[in-house]
Amino acid sequence: MLSTLQPPRSLSLLPLRRFQISKTIVSAASSKTIDTSVISPPQSQILTTRRSLLSGETTAVEIAKSYLSRIRLTEPQLKCFLHVSENVLKDAQEIDQRIAKGEELGPLAGVLIGVKDNICTQGMPSTAASRILEHYRPPFDATAVKKIKELGGIVVGKTNMDEFGMGSTTEASAFQVTANPWDLSRVPGGSSGGSAAAVAARQCMVSLGSDTGGSVRQPASFCGVVGLKPTYGRVSRFGLMAYASSLDVIGCFGSTVADAGMLLHAISGYDRFDSTSSKQDVPEFQSQFLSVDQFGSKPLNGVKVGIIRETLEDGVDSGVRSATQEAASHLEALGCVLTEVSLPSFSLGLPAYYVIASSESSSNLSRYDGVRYGNQVMAEELNKLYECSRGEGFGGEVKMRILMGTYALSAGYYDAYYKRAQQVRTLIRKDFKAALEQNDILISPAAPSAAYKIGEKKDDPLAMYAGDIMTVNVNLAGLPAMVLPCGLVEGGPSGLPVGLQMIGAAFDEEKLLKVGHIFEQTLKGSSFVPPLLANVA
């Protein structure tokens, strides 16, 4: 389908301005800085699309064609998508017909949305990037996808990921390796690397990912986009293929805080098909997205921000540390009151997370045996059928985590590993609760480093796991968190983005979005459009 598309008449609807790399590029090896020019704040793709459609400036079909053309031009290099929908133009035509009839449009009308491949989409491949589910097409939509479609959103395709969400680089996909739009030799992060890279490369406006231990926030940092992980229970998990059920959440990517927030609002709310979904009211997040000219001189006056001490100690690249400290200074300039906080249990989170996540995955993935679920490899004996179906269907990373989890749950080891990890989880929750009673939000780097080279950590799983240290504690506590770009460090053709993580109290995404939006709109001279787009804009 994509090869037959003609180049669009114009890509001016959602302009890919050739921004200069600005703010500060911080050398990882020195304090050298490069100052460049000031640019305008980033604009919401969702709101711009809606205004353009309602004013008649463009049509949904023209928008869809421009994005499909961009996918065709950039996908051979990036490999963000495992499948691109054949119905994109048809869905866009239906929106144009509704506009012509004067019918009311949903808030996501004409918005092109990527969906991570472990979130079920009716009639479209949903494989969790695993051979064991190759060619599987669900007969239903995940609740989040169903809500998006009801509000006029167009699912452009299914994005690449680490198999079943197990990985931090998207290299563990059974089908292809996704590249980072900022530097094609580097990873986009994971496990939602395809969703993050697709938004960064403007192959879609927003996208859905899943976050079990940082799988939305870490790739958002690596790709220079906004990644929003909601409170556990805010969004229904119905239709999300389970990895670790007590940790999994569906999250959102956008090129702005407003876009991520509006997408979250669209998919949030109670769902009778998910017993863990919350009946908490969903605030109207859009009220937080004021324009810059409505800000006062100190728009965040009195907001208490805690900097997590343990996240800026040894093991964090100097460039990342500097960018985080500069971001903290910017928040202070906006009126925030900054304090340093300590989370005594912080270092315990990583081992506890991997025990709990691996244990739950060994249970959840037991269903993929070639009989109940998954592709079947024929054999003369039942046990051999199980062995061959799972052996050929699962990749190395998945097998390793299943073995780790099965061991942790085995007789004689349950108390030593799984039970103790759950006790640590309680300590982590208490530490966060105490810190958030004294502060409105907490901040930290999103990852210890910027994006690293493809293959650099593939043969060193412990080094890769250590990269999750900034994010896993939030999942263990079930709290909301958002990552947004805050600076650039040296690397690649024109710098590599660094993300700032903001953590809030349970079900207080509204405050995160308010602080994040004001931070983003007032961060002078920063641009987070990858250089790859200069050749396709």
CSV table of C-alpha atoms in Angstrom, one decimal, residues 85-273:
chain,number,residue,atom,x,y,z
A,85,SER,CA,-3.0,-0.6,8.6
A,86,GLU,CA,-4.7,-0.9,5.2
A,87,ASN,CA,-7.7,1.1,6.5
A,88,VAL,CA,-6.0,4.5,7.3
A,89,LEU,CA,-7.3,6.3,4.2
A,90,LYS,CA,-10.7,4.7,4.5
A,91,ASP,CA,-11.0,5.8,8.2
A,92,ALA,CA,-9.9,9.3,7.2
A,93,GLN,CA,-12.5,9.5,4.4
A,94,GLU,CA,-15.2,8.6,6.9
A,95,ILE,CA,-14.1,11.6,9.1
A,96,ASP,CA,-14.2,13.9,6.1
A,97,GLN,CA,-17.7,12.7,5.3
A,98,ARG,CA,-18.9,13.5,8.8
A,99,ILE,CA,-17.4,17.0,8.6
A,100,ALA,CA,-19.3,17.5,5.2
A,101,LYS,CA,-22.5,16.5,6.9
A,102,GLY,CA,-22.0,18.8,9.8
A,103,GLU,CA,-21.8,16.0,12.3
A,104,GLU,CA,-20.0,16.5,15.6
A,105,LEU,CA,-16.4,15.2,15.7
A,106,GLY,CA,-14.7,13.4,18.6
A,107,PRO,CA,-11.7,15.0,20.2
A,108,LEU,CA,-9.3,12.6,18.5
A,109,ALA,CA,-10.8,12.9,15.0
A,110,GLY,CA,-8.2,12.6,12.3
A,111,VAL,CA,-5.4,11.9,14.8
A,112,LEU,CA,-3.0,9.2,13.6
A,113,ILE,CA,-2.1,6.9,16.5
A,114,GLY,CA,0.5,4.1,16.7
A,115,VAL,CA,-0.3,1.1,19.0
A,116,LYS,CA,2.3,-1.1,20.6
A,117,ASP,CA,2.1,-4.6,19.3
A,118,ASN,CA,1.1,-6.1,22.7
A,119,ILE,CA,-2.1,-4.2,22.7
A,120,CYS,CA,-4.9,-6.0,20.9
A,121,THR,CA,-6.4,-4.5,17.8
A,122,GLN,CA,-9.3,-6.2,16.0
A,123,GLY,CA,-8.4,-7.7,12.7
A,124,MET,CA,-4.9,-6.3,12.8
A,125,PRO,CA,-1.8,-8.4,13.7
A,126,SER,CA,-1.1,-8.3,17.5
A,127,THR,CA,2.0,-10.5,18.2
A,128,ALA,CA,3.8,-8.9,21.1
A,129,ALA,CA,6.8,-9.1,18.7
A,130,SER,CA,7.0,-12.8,19.3
A,131,ARG,CA,7.1,-15.8,16.9
A,132,ILE,CA,4.7,-17.7,19.2
A,133,LEU,CA,1.9,-15.2,18.2
A,134,GLU,CA,3.0,-14.6,14.6
A,135,HIS,CA,0.0,-14.0,12.4
A,136,TYR,CA,-2.4,-13.7,15.4
A,137,ARG,CA,-5.3,-11.3,14.7
A,138,PRO,CA,-7.5,-10.7,17.7
A,139,PRO,CA,-11.3,-10.7,17.3
A,140,PHE,CA,-11.6,-7.7,19.6
A,141,ASP,CA,-10.0,-4.3,20.5
A,142,ALA,CA,-8.3,-3.6,23.8
A,143,THR,CA,-10.5,-1.2,25.8
A,144,ALA,CA,-7.9,1.6,25.3
A,145,VAL,CA,-8.0,1.1,21.5
A,146,LYS,CA,-11.8,0.9,21.5
A,147,LYS,CA,-12.0,4.2,23.3
A,148,ILE,CA,-9.6,5.8,20.8
A,149,LYS,CA,-11.7,4.7,17.8
A,150,GLU,CA,-14.9,5.9,19.4
A,151,LEU,CA,-13.4,9.3,19.7
A,152,GLY,CA,-12.4,9.4,16.1
A,153,GLY,CA,-8.7,8.4,16.4
A,154,ILE,CA,-7.2,6.4,13.5
A,155,VAL,CA,-4.9,3.5,14.3
A,156,VAL,CA,-2.1,3.8,11.8
A,157,GLY,CA,-0.4,0.6,12.7
A,158,LYS,CA,1.3,-1.7,15.3
A,159,THR,CA,4.7,-0.7,16.6
A,160,ASN,CA,7.8,-2.8,17.3
A,161,MET,CA,8.8,-3.7,20.8
A,162,ASP,CA,10.9,-6.1,22.9
A,163,GLU,CA,9.2,-9.5,22.9
A,164,PHE,CA,6.3,-9.5,25.4
A,165,GLY,CA,7.8,-6.2,26.8
A,166,MET,CA,10.9,-7.9,28.1
A,167,GLY,CA,13.8,-5.6,27.3
A,168,SER,CA,15.1,-2.1,27.3
A,169,THR,CA,16.3,-1.6,23.7
A,170,THR,CA,13.7,-3.1,21.3
A,171,GLU,CA,16.5,-5.5,20.2
A,172,ALA,CA,14.6,-8.4,21.7
A,173,SER,CA,11.9,-8.2,19.0
A,174,ALA,CA,11.6,-11.5,17.1
A,175,PHE,CA,11.2,-9.6,13.8
A,176,GLN,CA,13.4,-6.5,13.5
A,177,VAL,CA,15.5,-4.0,15.4
A,178,THR,CA,14.2,-0.4,15.6
A,179,ALA,CA,16.7,2.5,15.3
A,180,ASN,CA,16.7,5.8,17.1
A,181,PRO,CA,15.7,8.7,14.9
A,182,TRP,CA,18.4,10.9,16.5
A,183,ASP,CA,21.1,8.5,15.6
A,184,LEU,CA,20.4,5.4,13.5
A,185,SER,CA,23.2,3.5,15.1
A,186,ARG,CA,21.6,3.8,18.6
A,187,VAL,CA,18.7,2.1,20.3
A,188,PRO,CA,15.4,3.9,20.8
A,189,GLY,CA,15.0,2.3,24.3
A,190,GLY,CA,12.4,-0.2,25.2
A,191,SER,CA,10.3,-2.1,25.5
A,192,SER,CA,8.1,0.5,23.7
A,193,GLY,CA,10.9,1.6,21.4
A,194,GLY,CA,8.8,1.5,18.3
A,195,SER,CA,6.1,3.7,19.7
A,196,ALA,CA,8.6,6.3,21.0
A,197,ALA,CA,10.6,6.4,17.8
A,198,ALA,CA,7.4,6.6,15.6
A,199,VAL,CA,6.3,9.8,17.5
A,200,ALA,CA,9.8,11.3,17.4
A,201,ALA,CA,10.0,10.7,13.6
A,202,ARG,CA,6.5,12.1,13.2
A,203,GLN,CA,5.3,8.9,11.7
A,204,CYS,CA,2.2,9.3,13.9
A,205,MET,CA,1.0,12.1,16.1
A,206,VAL,CA,0.7,10.1,19.3
A,207,SER,CA,1.1,6.4,20.3
A,208,LEU,CA,0.3,3.9,23.0
A,209,GLY,CA,2.9,1.9,24.8
A,210,SER,CA,3.0,-0.3,27.9
A,211,ASP,CA,5.1,0.4,31.0
A,212,THR,CA,6.0,-2.5,33.4
A,213,GLY,CA,9.2,-1.0,34.8
A,214,GLY,CA,9.9,2.0,32.6
A,215,SER,CA,9.0,0.8,29.1
A,216,VAL,CA,7.3,4.1,28.2
A,217,ARG,CA,9.5,6.5,30.2
A,218,GLN,CA,13.0,5.3,29.2
A,219,PRO,CA,12.3,5.2,25.4
A,220,ALA,CA,10.7,8.7,25.7
A,221,SER,CA,14.0,9.9,27.2
A,222,PHE,CA,16.1,8.2,24.5
A,223,CYS,CA,13.9,9.6,21.6
A,224,GLY,CA,13.2,13.1,22.9
A,225,VAL,CA,9.4,12.8,23.3
A,226,VAL,CA,7.0,12.9,26.2
A,227,GLY,CA,6.1,9.6,27.8
A,228,LEU,CA,3.3,9.4,30.4
A,229,LYS,CA,2.8,6.4,32.7
A,230,PRO,CA,-0.5,6.7,34.6
A,231,THR,CA,-1.4,5.4,38.0
A,232,TYR,CA,-1.9,1.7,38.2
A,233,GLY,CA,-5.7,1.2,37.6
A,234,ARG,CA,-6.3,4.6,35.8
A,235,VAL,CA,-6.4,2.8,32.4
A,236,SER,CA,-8.0,-0.6,31.7
A,237,ARG,CA,-5.5,-3.4,31.0
A,238,PHE,CA,-8.2,-5.4,29.1
A,239,GLY,CA,-6.6,-6.4,25.8
A,240,LEU,CA,-3.0,-5.7,27.0
A,241,MET,CA,-1.0,-9.0,26.8
A,242,ALA,CA,0.1,-9.6,30.3
A,243,TYR,CA,3.8,-9.6,31.3
A,244,ALA,CA,3.7,-8.8,35.0
A,245,SER,CA,0.0,-8.1,36.0
A,246,SER,CA,0.6,-6.2,39.2
A,247,LEU,CA,3.0,-3.8,37.3
A,248,ASP,CA,1.7,-3.4,33.8
A,249,VAL,CA,0.0,-0.2,32.6
A,250,ILE,CA,-0.8,1.3,29.2
A,251,GLY,CA,0.9,4.6,28.7
A,252,CYS,CA,1.0,7.4,26.2
A,253,PHE,CA,3.6,9.1,23.9
A,254,GLY,CA,3.3,12.5,22.4
A,255,SER,CA,5.6,15.2,21.0
A,256,THR,CA,4.1,17.6,23.7
A,257,VAL,CA,2.8,17.2,27.2
A,258,ALA,CA,-0.7,18.3,26.0
A,259,ASP,CA,-0.8,15.5,23.4
A,260,ALA,CA,0.2,12.9,25.9
A,261,GLY,CA,-2.3,14.2,28.4
A,262,MET,CA,-5.2,14.4,26.0
A,263,LEU,CA,-4.5,10.8,24.8
A,264,LEU,CA,-4.4,9.7,28.5
A,265,HIS,CA,-7.8,11.4,29.1
A,266,ALA,CA,-9.3,9.6,26.1
A,267,ILE,CA,-8.3,6.1,27.3
A,268,SER,CA,-8.8,6.5,31.1
A,269,GLY,CA,-11.7,5.3,33.2
A,270,TYR,CA,-13.3,2.3,34.8
A,271,ASP,CA,-13.8,-0.8,32.8
A,272,ARG,CA,-15.9,-3.8,33.9
A,273,PHE,CA,-13.6,-6.1,31.9
